Amino acid sequence: MHLHTPIKCTRCRLMHTEADRISRPRPRRSTSEISMSDMVCPRCGCKNYYDCTPQVAWCWASGLIEIGDAIPAESPDGGGAIEIARGPRYALDAQVGALARHGQGASSGKLLVPGVPEAGTQEAAGDALARWLAWCGARKSRDGVVWARAA
Ligand SMILES: [Zn+2]
């Protein structure tokens, strides 16, 4: 975790960074116990936070979805990545994970755009992606996640 990583307190929702957090000593049960402290929210003292690092999600022509700091320039086979959404890491991971299809068998552990892997043509794949993006973008609770509009 970088000192300037943007984070949000899970309790009071204060946006701050690791560098803003304050050290709070943990209560000791006995004097022989080692003294420890936690880094906590400067406003409410909560230990837990969301990682709000800006991230982007993209998909490949195969329908495979990936999330990272920036869209890769080009795949090994020369195909381009298509941006599907961007937003703070905690919210983007959760929403893409909830809305994408989870791969089975050989694709186990991977996230896929519904309808794209089985599309027979590039056009059908584009239609499936557009439908999925429209469905995702229509959701109300987004926590800062912005879904791309299909081209
Ligand atoms: Zn707080």
mmCIF file of C-alpha atoms and ligand atoms in Angstrom, residues 9 12-14 41 43-46, ligand 1:
data_model
loop_
_atom_site.group_PDB
_atom_site.id
_atom_site.type_symbol
_atom_site.label_atom_id
_atom_site.label_comp_id
_atom_site.label_asym_id
_atom_site.label_seq_id
_atom_site.Cartn_x
_atom_site.Cartn_y
_atom_site.Cartn_z
ATOM 1 C CA CYS A 9 -12.989 5.037 5.735
ATOM 2 C CA CYS A 12 -17.401 7.627 8.286
ATOM 3 C CA ARG A 13 -16.546 7.519 4.538
ATOM 4 C CA LEU A 14 -13.818 10.142 4.882
ATOM 5 C CA CYS A 41 -8.980 7.146 10.280
ATOM 6 C CA ARG A 43 -11.744 11.577 11.819
ATOM 7 C CA CYS A 44 -13.448 8.590 13.458
ATOM 8 C CA GLY A 45 -10.617 6.260 14.502
ATOM 9 C CA CYS A 46 -11.839 3.308 12.412
HETATM 10 ZN ZN ZN B 1 -13.574 7.441 9.613
#
